[in-house]
mmCIF file of C-alpha atoms in Angstrom:
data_model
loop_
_atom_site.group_PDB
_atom_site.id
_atom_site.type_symbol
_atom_site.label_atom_id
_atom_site.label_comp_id
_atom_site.label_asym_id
_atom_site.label_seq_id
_atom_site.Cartn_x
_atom_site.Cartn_y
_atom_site.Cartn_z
ATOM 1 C CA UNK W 1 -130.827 97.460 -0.463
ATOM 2 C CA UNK W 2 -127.154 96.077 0.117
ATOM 3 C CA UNK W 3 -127.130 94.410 3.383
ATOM 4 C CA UNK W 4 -124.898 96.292 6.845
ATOM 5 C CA UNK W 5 -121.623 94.369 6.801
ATOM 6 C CA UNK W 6 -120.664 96.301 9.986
ATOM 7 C CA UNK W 7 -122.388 94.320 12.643
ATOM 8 C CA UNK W 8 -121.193 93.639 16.343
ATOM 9 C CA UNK W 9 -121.341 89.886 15.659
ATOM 10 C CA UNK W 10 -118.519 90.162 12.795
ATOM 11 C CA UNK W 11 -116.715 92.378 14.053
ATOM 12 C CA UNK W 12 -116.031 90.435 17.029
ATOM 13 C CA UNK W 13 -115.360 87.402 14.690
ATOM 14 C CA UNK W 14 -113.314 89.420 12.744
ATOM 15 C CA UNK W 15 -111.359 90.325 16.263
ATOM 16 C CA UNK W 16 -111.187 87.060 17.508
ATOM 17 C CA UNK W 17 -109.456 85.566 14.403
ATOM 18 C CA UNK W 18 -106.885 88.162 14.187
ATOM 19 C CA UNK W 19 -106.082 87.498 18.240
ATOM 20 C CA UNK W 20 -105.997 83.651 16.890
ATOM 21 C CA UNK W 21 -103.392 84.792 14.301
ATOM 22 C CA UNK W 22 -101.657 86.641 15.934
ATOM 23 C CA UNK W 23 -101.233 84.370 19.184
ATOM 24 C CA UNK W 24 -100.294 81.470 16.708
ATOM 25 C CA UNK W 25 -97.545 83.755 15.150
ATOM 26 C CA UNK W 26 -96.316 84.701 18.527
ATOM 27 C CA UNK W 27 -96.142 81.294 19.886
ATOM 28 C CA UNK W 28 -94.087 79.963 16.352
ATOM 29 C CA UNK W 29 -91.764 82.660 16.885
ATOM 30 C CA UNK W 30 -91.123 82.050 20.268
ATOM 31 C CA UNK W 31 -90.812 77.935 19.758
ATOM 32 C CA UNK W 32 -88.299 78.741 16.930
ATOM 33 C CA UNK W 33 -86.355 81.424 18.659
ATOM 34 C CA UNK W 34 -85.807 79.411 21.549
ATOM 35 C CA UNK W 35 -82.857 77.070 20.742
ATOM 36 C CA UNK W 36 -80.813 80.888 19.397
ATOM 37 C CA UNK W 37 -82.051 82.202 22.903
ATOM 38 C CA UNK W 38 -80.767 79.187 24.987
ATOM 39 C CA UNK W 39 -76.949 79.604 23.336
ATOM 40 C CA UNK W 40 -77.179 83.302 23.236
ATOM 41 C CA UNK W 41 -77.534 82.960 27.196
ATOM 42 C CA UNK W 42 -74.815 80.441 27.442
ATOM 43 C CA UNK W 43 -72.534 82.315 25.350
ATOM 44 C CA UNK W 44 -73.174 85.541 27.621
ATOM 45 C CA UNK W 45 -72.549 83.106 30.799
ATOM 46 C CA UNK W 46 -69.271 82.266 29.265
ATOM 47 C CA UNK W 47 -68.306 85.343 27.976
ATOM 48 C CA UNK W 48 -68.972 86.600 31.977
ATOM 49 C CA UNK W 49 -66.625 84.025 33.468
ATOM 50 C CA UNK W 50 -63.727 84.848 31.111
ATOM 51 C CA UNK W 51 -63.955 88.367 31.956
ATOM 52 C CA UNK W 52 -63.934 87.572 35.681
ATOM 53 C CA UNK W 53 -60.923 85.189 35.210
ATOM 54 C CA UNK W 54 -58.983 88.097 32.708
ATOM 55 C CA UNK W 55 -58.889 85.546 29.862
ATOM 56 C CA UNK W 56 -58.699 87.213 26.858
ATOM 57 C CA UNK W 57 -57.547 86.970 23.119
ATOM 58 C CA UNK W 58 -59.317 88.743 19.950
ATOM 59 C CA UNK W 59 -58.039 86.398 17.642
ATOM 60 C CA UNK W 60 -60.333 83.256 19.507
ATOM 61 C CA UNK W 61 -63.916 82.809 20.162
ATOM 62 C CA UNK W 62 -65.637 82.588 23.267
ATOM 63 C CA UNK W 63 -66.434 78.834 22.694
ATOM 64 C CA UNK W 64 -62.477 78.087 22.197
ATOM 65 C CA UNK W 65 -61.200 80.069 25.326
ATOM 66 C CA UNK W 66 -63.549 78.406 27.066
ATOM 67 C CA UNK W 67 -61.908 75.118 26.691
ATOM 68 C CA UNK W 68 -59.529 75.954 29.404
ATOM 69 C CA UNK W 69 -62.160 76.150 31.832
ATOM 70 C CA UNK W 70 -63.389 73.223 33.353
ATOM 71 C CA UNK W 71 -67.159 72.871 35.047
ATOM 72 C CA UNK W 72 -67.622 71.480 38.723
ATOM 73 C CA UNK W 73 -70.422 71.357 40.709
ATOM 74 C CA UNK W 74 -70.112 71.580 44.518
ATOM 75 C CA UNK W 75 -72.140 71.048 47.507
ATOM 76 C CA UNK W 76 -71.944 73.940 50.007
ATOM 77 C CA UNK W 77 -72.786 72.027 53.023
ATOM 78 C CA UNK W 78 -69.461 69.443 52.464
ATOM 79 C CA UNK W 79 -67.304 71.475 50.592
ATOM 80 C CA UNK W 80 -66.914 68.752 48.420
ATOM 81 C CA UNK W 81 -66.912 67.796 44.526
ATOM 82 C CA UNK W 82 -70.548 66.222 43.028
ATOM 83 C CA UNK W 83 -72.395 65.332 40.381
ATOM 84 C CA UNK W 84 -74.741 67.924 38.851
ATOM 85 C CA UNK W 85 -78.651 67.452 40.728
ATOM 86 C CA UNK W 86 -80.346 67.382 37.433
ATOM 87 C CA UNK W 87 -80.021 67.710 33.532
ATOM 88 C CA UNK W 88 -79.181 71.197 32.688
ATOM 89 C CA UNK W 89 -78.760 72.284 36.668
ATOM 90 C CA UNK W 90 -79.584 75.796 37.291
ATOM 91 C CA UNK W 91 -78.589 76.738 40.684
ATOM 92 C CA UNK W 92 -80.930 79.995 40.441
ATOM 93 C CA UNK W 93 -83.809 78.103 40.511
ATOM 94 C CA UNK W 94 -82.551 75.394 42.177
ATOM 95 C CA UNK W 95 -82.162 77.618 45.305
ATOM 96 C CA UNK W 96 -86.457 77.504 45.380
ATOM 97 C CA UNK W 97 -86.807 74.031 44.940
ATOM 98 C CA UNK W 98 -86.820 71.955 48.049
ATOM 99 C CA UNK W 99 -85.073 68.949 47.391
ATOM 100 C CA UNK W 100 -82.599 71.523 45.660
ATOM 101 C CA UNK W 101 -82.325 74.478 47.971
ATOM 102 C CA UNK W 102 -83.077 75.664 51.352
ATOM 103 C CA UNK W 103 -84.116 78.676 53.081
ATOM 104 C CA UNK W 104 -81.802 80.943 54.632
ATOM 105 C CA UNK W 105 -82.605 82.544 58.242
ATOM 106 C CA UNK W 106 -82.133 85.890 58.652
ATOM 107 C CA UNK W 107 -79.131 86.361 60.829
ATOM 108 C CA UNK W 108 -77.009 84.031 58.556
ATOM 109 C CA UNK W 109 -78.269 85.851 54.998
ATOM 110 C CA UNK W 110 -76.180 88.358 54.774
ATOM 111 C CA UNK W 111 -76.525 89.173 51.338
ATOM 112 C CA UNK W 112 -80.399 88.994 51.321
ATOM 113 C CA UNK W 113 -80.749 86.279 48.932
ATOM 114 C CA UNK W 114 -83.345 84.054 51.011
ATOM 115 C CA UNK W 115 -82.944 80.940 49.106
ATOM 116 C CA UNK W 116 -79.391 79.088 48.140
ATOM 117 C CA UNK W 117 -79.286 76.436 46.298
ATOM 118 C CA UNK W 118 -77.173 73.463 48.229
ATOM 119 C CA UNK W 119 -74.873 72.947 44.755
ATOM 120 C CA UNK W 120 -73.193 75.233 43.234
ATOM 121 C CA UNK W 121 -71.307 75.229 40.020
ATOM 122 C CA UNK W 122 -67.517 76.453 39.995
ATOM 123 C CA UNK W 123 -65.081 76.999 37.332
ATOM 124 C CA UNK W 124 -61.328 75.905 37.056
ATOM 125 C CA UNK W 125 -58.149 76.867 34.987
ATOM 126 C CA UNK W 126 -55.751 73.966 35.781
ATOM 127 C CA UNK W 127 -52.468 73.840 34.199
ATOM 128 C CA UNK W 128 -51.120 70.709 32.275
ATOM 129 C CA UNK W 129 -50.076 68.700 35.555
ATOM 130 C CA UNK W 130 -53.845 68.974 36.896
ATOM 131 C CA UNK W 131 -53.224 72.398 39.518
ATOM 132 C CA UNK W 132 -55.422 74.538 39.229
ATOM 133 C CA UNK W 133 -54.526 77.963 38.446
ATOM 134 C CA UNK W 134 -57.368 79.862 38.802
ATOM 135 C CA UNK W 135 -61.369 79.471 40.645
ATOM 136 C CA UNK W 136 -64.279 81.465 39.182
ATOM 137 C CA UNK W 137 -66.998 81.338 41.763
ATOM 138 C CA UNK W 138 -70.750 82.655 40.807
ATOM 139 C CA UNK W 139 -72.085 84.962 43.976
ATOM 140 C CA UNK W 140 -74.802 87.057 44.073
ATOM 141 C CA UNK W 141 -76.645 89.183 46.712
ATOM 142 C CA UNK W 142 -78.858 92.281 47.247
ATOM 143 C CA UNK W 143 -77.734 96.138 46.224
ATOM 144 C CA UNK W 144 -80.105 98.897 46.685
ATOM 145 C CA UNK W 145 -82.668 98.051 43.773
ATOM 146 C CA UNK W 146 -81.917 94.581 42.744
ATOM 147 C CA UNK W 147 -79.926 91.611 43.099
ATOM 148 C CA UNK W 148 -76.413 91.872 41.406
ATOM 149 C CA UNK W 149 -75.648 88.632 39.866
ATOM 150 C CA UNK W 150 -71.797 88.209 38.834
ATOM 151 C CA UNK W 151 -68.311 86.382 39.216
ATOM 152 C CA UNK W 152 -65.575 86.473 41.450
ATOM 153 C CA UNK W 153 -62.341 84.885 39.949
ATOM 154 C CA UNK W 154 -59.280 83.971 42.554
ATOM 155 C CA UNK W 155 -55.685 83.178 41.856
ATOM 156 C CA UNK W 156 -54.167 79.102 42.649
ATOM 157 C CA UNK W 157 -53.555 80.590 45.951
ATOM 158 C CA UNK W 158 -57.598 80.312 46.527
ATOM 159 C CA UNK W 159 -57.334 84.081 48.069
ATOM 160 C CA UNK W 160 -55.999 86.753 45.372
ATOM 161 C CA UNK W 161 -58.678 87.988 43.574
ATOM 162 C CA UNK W 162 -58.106 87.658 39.481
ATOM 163 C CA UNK W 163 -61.553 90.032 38.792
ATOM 164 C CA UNK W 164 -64.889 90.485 40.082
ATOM 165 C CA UNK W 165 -67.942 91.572 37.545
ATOM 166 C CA UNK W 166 -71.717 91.748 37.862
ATOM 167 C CA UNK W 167 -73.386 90.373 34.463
ATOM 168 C CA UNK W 168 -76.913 91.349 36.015
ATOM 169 C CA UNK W 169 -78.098 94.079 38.345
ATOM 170 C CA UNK W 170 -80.967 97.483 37.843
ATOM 171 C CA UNK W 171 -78.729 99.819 40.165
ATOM 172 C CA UNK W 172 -78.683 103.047 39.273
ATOM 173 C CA UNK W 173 -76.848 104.306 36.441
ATOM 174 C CA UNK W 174 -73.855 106.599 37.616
ATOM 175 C CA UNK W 175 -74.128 105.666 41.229
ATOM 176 C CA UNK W 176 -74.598 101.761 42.727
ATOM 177 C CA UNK W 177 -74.394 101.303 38.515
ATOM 178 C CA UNK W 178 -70.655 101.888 38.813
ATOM 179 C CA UNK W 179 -70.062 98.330 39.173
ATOM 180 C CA UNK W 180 -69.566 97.712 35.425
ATOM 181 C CA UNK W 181 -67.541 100.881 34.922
ATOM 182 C CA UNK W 182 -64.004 99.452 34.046
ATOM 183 C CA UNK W 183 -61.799 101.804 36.633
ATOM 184 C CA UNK W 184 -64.264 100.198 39.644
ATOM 185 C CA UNK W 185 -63.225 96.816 38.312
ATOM 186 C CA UNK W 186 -59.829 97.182 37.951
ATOM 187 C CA UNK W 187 -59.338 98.028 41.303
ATOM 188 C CA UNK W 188 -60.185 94.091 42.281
ATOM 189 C CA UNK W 189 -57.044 92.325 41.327
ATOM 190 C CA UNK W 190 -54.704 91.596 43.592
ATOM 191 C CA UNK W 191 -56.879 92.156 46.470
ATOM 192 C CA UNK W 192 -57.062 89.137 49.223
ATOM 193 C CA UNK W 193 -60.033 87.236 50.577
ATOM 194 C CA UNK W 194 -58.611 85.930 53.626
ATOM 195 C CA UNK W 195 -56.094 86.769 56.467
ATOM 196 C CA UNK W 196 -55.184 84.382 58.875
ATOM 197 C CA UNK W 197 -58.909 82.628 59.460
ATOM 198 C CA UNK W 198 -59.452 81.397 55.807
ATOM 199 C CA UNK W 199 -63.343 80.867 56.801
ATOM 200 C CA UNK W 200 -63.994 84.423 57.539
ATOM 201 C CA UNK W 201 -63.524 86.639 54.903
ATOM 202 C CA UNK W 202 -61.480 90.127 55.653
ATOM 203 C CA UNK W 203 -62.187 91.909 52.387
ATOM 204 C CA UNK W 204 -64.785 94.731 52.158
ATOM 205 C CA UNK W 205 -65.591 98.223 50.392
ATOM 206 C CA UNK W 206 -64.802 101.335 52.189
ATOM 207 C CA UNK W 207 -65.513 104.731 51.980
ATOM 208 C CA UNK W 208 -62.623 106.977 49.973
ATOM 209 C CA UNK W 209 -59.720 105.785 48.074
ATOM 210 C CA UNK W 210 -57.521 103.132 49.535
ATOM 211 C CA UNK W 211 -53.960 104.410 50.709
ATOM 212 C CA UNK W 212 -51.978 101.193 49.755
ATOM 213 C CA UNK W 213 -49.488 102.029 52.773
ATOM 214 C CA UNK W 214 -52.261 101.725 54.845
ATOM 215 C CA UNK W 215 -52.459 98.846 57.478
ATOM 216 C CA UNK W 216 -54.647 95.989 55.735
ATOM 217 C CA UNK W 217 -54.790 97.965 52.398
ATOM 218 C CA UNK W 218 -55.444 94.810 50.747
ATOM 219 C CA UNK W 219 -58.404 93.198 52.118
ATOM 220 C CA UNK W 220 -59.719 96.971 51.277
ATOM 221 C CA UNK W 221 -61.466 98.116 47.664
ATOM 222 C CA UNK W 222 -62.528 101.950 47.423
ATOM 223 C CA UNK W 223 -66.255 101.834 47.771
ATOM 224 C CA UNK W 224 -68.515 103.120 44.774
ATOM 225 C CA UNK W 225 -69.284 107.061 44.896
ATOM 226 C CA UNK W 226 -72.548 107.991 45.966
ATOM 227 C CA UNK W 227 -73.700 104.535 46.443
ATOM 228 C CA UNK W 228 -73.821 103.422 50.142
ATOM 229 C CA UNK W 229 -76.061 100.714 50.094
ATOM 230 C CA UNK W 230 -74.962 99.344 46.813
ATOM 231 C CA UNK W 231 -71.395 99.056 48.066
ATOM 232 C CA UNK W 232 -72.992 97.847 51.195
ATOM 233 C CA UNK W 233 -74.547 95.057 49.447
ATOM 234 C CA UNK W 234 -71.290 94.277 47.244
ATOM 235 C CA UNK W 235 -69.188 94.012 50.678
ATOM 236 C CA UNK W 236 -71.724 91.374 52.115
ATOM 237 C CA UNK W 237 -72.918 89.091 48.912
ATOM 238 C CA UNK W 238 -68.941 89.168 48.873
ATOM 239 C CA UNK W 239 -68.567 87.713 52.407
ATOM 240 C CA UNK W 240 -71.469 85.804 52.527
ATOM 241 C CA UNK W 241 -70.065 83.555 49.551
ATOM 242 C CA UNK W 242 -66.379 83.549 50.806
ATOM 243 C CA UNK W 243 -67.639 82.796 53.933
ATOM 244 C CA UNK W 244 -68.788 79.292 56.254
ATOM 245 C CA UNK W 245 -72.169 79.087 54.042
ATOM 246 C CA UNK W 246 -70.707 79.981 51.162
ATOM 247 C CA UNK W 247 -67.346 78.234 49.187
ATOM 248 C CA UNK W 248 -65.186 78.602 52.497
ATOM 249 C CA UNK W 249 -65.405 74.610 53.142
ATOM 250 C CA UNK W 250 -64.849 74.164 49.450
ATOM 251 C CA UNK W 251 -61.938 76.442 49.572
ATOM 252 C CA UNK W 252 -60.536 75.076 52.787
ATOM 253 C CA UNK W 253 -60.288 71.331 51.014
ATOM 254 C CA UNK W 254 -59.308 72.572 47.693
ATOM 255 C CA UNK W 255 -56.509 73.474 50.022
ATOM 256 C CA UNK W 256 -55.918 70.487 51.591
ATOM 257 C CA UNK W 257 -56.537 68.368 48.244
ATOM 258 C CA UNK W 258 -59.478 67.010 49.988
ATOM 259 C CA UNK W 259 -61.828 68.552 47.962
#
């Protein structure tokens, strides 16, 4: 009599090895993938940053129009120009470190991030003689569902707005998920930050279309349909970054050339 081949012992041996396999095929994959993963995200950070700034040109690649952008760090609480923290800084999860972030209390966090990072990276377009011609500033902040993650882009003047765009958000598609439909986005440019008090920022969302002949029309951007608390959230991650604990003190000595 042949012998039972379909015991509990080999199956479970049988089980474990394929887990084994499996596990060791997952883990290759993943080592081997990583490097492609790392400039896939970098190219999509880039990619991101041109929008924001309106650089375009089909013929060029994102690596070569991103020549004209130069990468700063800055730290909040000076306004000034540093040195990046670390190797390969990463001000998202910098703003949970300790040495690297801090804690935000709840009257001053505005855009309900709860951590920010003390240095933050910035990008310039200067021109030949060294101005700079355009800032692209990373801000995020809460919506309704998640925290929108994008780029605000301002003229040399450090208060038109070039383009704003969110590369990451789960808002809800036709409503707070407006913010990547093109006709939201192209009502940005040309708005301004800043009126006379260039550390409080005038510029919010508001219910309706914007008459342009109305009084302050510019520091106004029609708010998205259906979507209170998303536009909510978009008018204060907006002012808390343009504001006193945001890239207001960096603004105010880019100004001054004291940056």
């Amino acid at each position: 009599m042949s012998s039972n081949n379909d015991t509990i012992g080999k199956t479970l041996t049988v089980t474990i090895l394929l887990c084994v396999i499996c596990s060791v095929v997952v883990s290759a994959a993943a080592v081997m993938l990583k490097p492609k993963q790392v400039a896939n995200k970098d190219l999509d950070r880039k990619s991101n940053i041109l929008a924001a700034a309106g650089i375009a040109d089909p013929s060029k690649s994102v690596d070569e129009l991103f020549k004209q952008i130069t990468t700063r760090y800055v730290d909040l609480d000076s306004g000034k120009f540093v040195e990046a923290p670390v190797a390969n800084y990463d001000a998202r999860k910098a703003a949970k470190d300790p040495q690297l972030g801090e804690k935000l209390g709840r009257s001053e966090d505005i855009a309900s991030i709860k951590y920010q990072a003390k240095v933050m990276p910035v990008y310039l377009v200067e021109s030949g003689d060294g101005s700079i011609e355009k800032v692209i500033l990373p801000v995020h902040g809460y919506g309704l569902w998640s925290t929108l993650y994008g780029f605000l882009a301002l003229e040399g003047d450090l208060n038109t707005v070039v383009g704003l765009g969110f590369y990451s958000h789960a808002e809800t598609p036709g409503l707070g998920g407006e913010v990547d439909n093109p006709l939201w986005k192209a009502l940005w440019p040309g708005k301004k930050v800043y009126a006379d008090d260039t550390s409080d920022p005038e510029i919010h969302l508001v219910k309706g279309s914007v008459d342009p002949s109305t009084p302050n029309a510019e520091y106004k951007v029609d708010a998205l349909s259906g979507a209170t608390l998303t536009s909510n959230g978009v008018t204060h991650l907006i002012q808390f970054w343009m504001g006193k604990n945001g890239y207001a003190p960096f603004l105010n000595n880019l100004r001054a050339g004291e940056a």
